[in-house]
Coordinates of C-alpha atoms in Angstrom, one line a residue:
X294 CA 104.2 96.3 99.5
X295 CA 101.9 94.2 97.4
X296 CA 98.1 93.0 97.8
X297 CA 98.1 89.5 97.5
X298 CA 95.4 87.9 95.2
X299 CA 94.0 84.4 96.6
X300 CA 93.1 82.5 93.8
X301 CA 89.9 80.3 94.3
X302 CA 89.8 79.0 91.2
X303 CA 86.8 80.7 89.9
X304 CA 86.9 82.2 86.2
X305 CA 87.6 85.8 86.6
X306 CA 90.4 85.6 89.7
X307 CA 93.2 86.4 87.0
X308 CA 91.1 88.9 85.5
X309 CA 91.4 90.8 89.5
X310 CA 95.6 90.2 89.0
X311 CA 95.1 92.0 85.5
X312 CA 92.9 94.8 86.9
X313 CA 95.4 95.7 89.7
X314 CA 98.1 95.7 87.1
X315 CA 96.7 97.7 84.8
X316 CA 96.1 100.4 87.7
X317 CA 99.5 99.8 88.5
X318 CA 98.3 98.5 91.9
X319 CA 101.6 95.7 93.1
X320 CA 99.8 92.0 93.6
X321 CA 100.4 89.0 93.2
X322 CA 97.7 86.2 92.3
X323 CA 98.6 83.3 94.6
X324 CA 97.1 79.6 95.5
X325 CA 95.0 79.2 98.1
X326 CA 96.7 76.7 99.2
X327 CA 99.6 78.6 101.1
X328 CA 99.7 78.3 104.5
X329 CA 99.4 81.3 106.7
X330 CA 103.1 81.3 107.7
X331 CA 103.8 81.9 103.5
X332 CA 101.3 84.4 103.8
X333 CA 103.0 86.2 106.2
X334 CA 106.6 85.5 104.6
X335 CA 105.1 87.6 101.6
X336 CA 104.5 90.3 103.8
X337 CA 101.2 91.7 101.7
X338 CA 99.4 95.2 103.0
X339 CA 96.3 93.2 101.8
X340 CA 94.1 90.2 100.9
X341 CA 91.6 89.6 98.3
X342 CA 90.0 86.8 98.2
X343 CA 88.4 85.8 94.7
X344 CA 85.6 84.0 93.6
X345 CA 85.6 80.1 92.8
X346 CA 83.1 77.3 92.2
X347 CA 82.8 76.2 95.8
X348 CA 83.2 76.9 99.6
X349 CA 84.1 73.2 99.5
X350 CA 87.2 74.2 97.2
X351 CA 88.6 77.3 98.8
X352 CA 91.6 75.9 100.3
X353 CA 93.0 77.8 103.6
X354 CA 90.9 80.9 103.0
X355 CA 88.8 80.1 105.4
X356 CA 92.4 80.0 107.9
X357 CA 93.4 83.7 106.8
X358 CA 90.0 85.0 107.7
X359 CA 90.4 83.0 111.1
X360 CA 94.2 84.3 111.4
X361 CA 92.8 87.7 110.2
X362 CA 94.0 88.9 113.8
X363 CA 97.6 87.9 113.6
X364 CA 97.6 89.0 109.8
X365 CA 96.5 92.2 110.7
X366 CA 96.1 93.3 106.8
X367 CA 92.7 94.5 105.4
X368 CA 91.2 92.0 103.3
X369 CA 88.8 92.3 100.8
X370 CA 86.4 89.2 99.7
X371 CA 84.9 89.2 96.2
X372 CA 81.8 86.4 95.2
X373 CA 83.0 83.5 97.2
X374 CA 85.8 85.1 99.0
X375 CA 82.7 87.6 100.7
X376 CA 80.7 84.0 101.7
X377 CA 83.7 82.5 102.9
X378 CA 84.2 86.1 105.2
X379 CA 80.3 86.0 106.2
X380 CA 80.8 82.4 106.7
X381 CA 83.4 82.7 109.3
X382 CA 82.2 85.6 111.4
X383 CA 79.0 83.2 111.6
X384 CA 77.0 84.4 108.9
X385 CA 74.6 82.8 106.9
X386 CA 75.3 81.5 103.3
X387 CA 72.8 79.4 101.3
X388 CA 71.4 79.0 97.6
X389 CA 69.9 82.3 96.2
X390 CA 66.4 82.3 95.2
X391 CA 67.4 84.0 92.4
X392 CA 70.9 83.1 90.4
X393 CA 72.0 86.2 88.8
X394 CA 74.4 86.3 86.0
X395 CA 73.9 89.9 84.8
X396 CA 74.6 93.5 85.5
X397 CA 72.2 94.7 88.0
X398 CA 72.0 97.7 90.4
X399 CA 72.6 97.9 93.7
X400 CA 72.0 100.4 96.0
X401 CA 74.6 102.0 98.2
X402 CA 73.1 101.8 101.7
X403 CA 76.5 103.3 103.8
X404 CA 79.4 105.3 102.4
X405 CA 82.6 103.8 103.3
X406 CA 85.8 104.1 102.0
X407 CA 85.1 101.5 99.9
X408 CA 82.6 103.1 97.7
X409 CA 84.5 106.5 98.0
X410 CA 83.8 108.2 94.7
X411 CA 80.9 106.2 93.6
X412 CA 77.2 107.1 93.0
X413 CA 74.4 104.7 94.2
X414 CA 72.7 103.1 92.4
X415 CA 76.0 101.5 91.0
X416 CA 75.8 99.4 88.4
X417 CA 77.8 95.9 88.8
X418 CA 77.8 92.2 87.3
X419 CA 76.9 89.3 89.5
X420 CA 77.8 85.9 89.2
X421 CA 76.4 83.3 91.7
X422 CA 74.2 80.6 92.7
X423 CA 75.0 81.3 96.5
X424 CA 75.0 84.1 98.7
X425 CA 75.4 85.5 101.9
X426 CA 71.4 85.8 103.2
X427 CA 72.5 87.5 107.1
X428 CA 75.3 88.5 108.7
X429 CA 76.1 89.1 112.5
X430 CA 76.3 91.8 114.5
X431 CA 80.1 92.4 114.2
X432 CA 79.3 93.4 110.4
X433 CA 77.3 95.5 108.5
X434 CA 75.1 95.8 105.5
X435 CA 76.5 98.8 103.1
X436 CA 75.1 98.0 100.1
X437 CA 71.7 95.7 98.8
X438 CA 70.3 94.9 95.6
X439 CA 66.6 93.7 94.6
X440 CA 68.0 90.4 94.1
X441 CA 70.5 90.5 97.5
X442 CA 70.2 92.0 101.0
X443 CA 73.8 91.4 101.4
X444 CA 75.3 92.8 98.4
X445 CA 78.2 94.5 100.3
X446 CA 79.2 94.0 103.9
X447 CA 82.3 95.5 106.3
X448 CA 83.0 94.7 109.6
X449 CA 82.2 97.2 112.6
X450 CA 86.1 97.2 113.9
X451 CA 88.3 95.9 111.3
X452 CA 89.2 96.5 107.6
X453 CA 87.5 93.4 106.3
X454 CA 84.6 94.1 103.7
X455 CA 82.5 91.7 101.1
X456 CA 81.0 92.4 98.0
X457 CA 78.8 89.8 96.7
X458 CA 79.8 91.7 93.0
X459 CA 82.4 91.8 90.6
X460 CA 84.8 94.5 90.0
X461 CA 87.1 92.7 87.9
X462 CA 84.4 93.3 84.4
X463 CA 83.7 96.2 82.3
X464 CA 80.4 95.0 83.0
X465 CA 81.0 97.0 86.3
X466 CA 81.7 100.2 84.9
X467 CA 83.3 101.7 88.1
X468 CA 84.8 98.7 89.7
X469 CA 88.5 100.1 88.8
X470 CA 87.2 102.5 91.9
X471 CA 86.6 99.9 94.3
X472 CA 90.3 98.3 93.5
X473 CA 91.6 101.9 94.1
X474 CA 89.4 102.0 97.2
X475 CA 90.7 99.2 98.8
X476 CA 94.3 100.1 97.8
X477 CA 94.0 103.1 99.7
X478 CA 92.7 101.3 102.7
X479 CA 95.5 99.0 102.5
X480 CA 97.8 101.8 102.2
X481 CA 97.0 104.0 105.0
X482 CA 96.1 101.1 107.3
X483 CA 97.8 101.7 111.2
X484 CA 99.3 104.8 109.8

């Protein structure tokens, strides 16, 4: 019962694999270049899709948000992996007017599970050039920043969030608690 890792090549997707360890969280940091019957053979209770350089370079991911149905895990998209989940659902993702490559704050706009345990404003590090600008109507906005409307996003029906963030640095001192979050969603999912 293990949350698989999708590795997107960007800089901190093994720092995610050592973050779950450490909170002795079962993954397993994996290509993504699998194909969805692999994923499946690995039987995961969850997905999180990392970061990486571009959506040009993130393999089948955009197939296990598509398959997300016959999957039927939550997944959890991080940087690119929550463009890549905007981007499917028919979102819009384009260059920010502002890169960011700093802790900032954003504000928590909805409690969900995913920010159980967490006061707004939270402080998190970003690291992008792109970002997701709007979503539709099968998602939500839960939390925005200054620099991002779409700082954090979850679908209306399913278990499938975004956070244009990283939890994986110290530089976002509770990010640990969205790992544990997400953990517990995958845990207690069609219980």
């Amino acid at each position: 019962m293990k949350i698989l890792i999708i590795n997107n090549k960007g800089q901190y997707n093994h720092r995610i694999g050592r973050s779950l360890r450490y909170l002795k969280i079962p993954s397993e940091l994996v290509s993504n270049e699998l194909s969805i019957e692999k994923i499946k053979e690995k039987n995961p209770i969850g997905l999180i899709l990392g970061g990486g350089p571009s959506i040009d370079d993130s393999g089948n991911c955009l197939d296990y948000i598509n398959y997300s149905n016959n999957l039927d895990i939550p997944i959890l998209g991080i940087c690119l992996g929550h463009q890549l989940i905007a981007k499917s659902f028919g979102g819009i993702v384009s260059t920010s007017y502002t890169e960011s490559y700093a802790q900032i704050e954003i504000d928590i706009i909805k409690y969900d599970f995913l920010f159980n345990g967490i006061d707004s404003p939270m402080k998190v590090w970003t690291s992008h050039k792109d970002e997701v600008k709007s979503v539709n109507n099968e998602f939500e906005i839960i939390a925005s920043s200054c620099f991002c409307d779409v700082e954090a996003m979850k679908h209306k029906q399913k278990e499938i969030y975004g956070i244009q963030f990283h939890p994986e640095v110290h530089h976002t001192p509770k990010g640990e608690l969205i790992f544990k979050n997400f953990y517990n969603i995958c845990e207690n999912y069609k219980i």
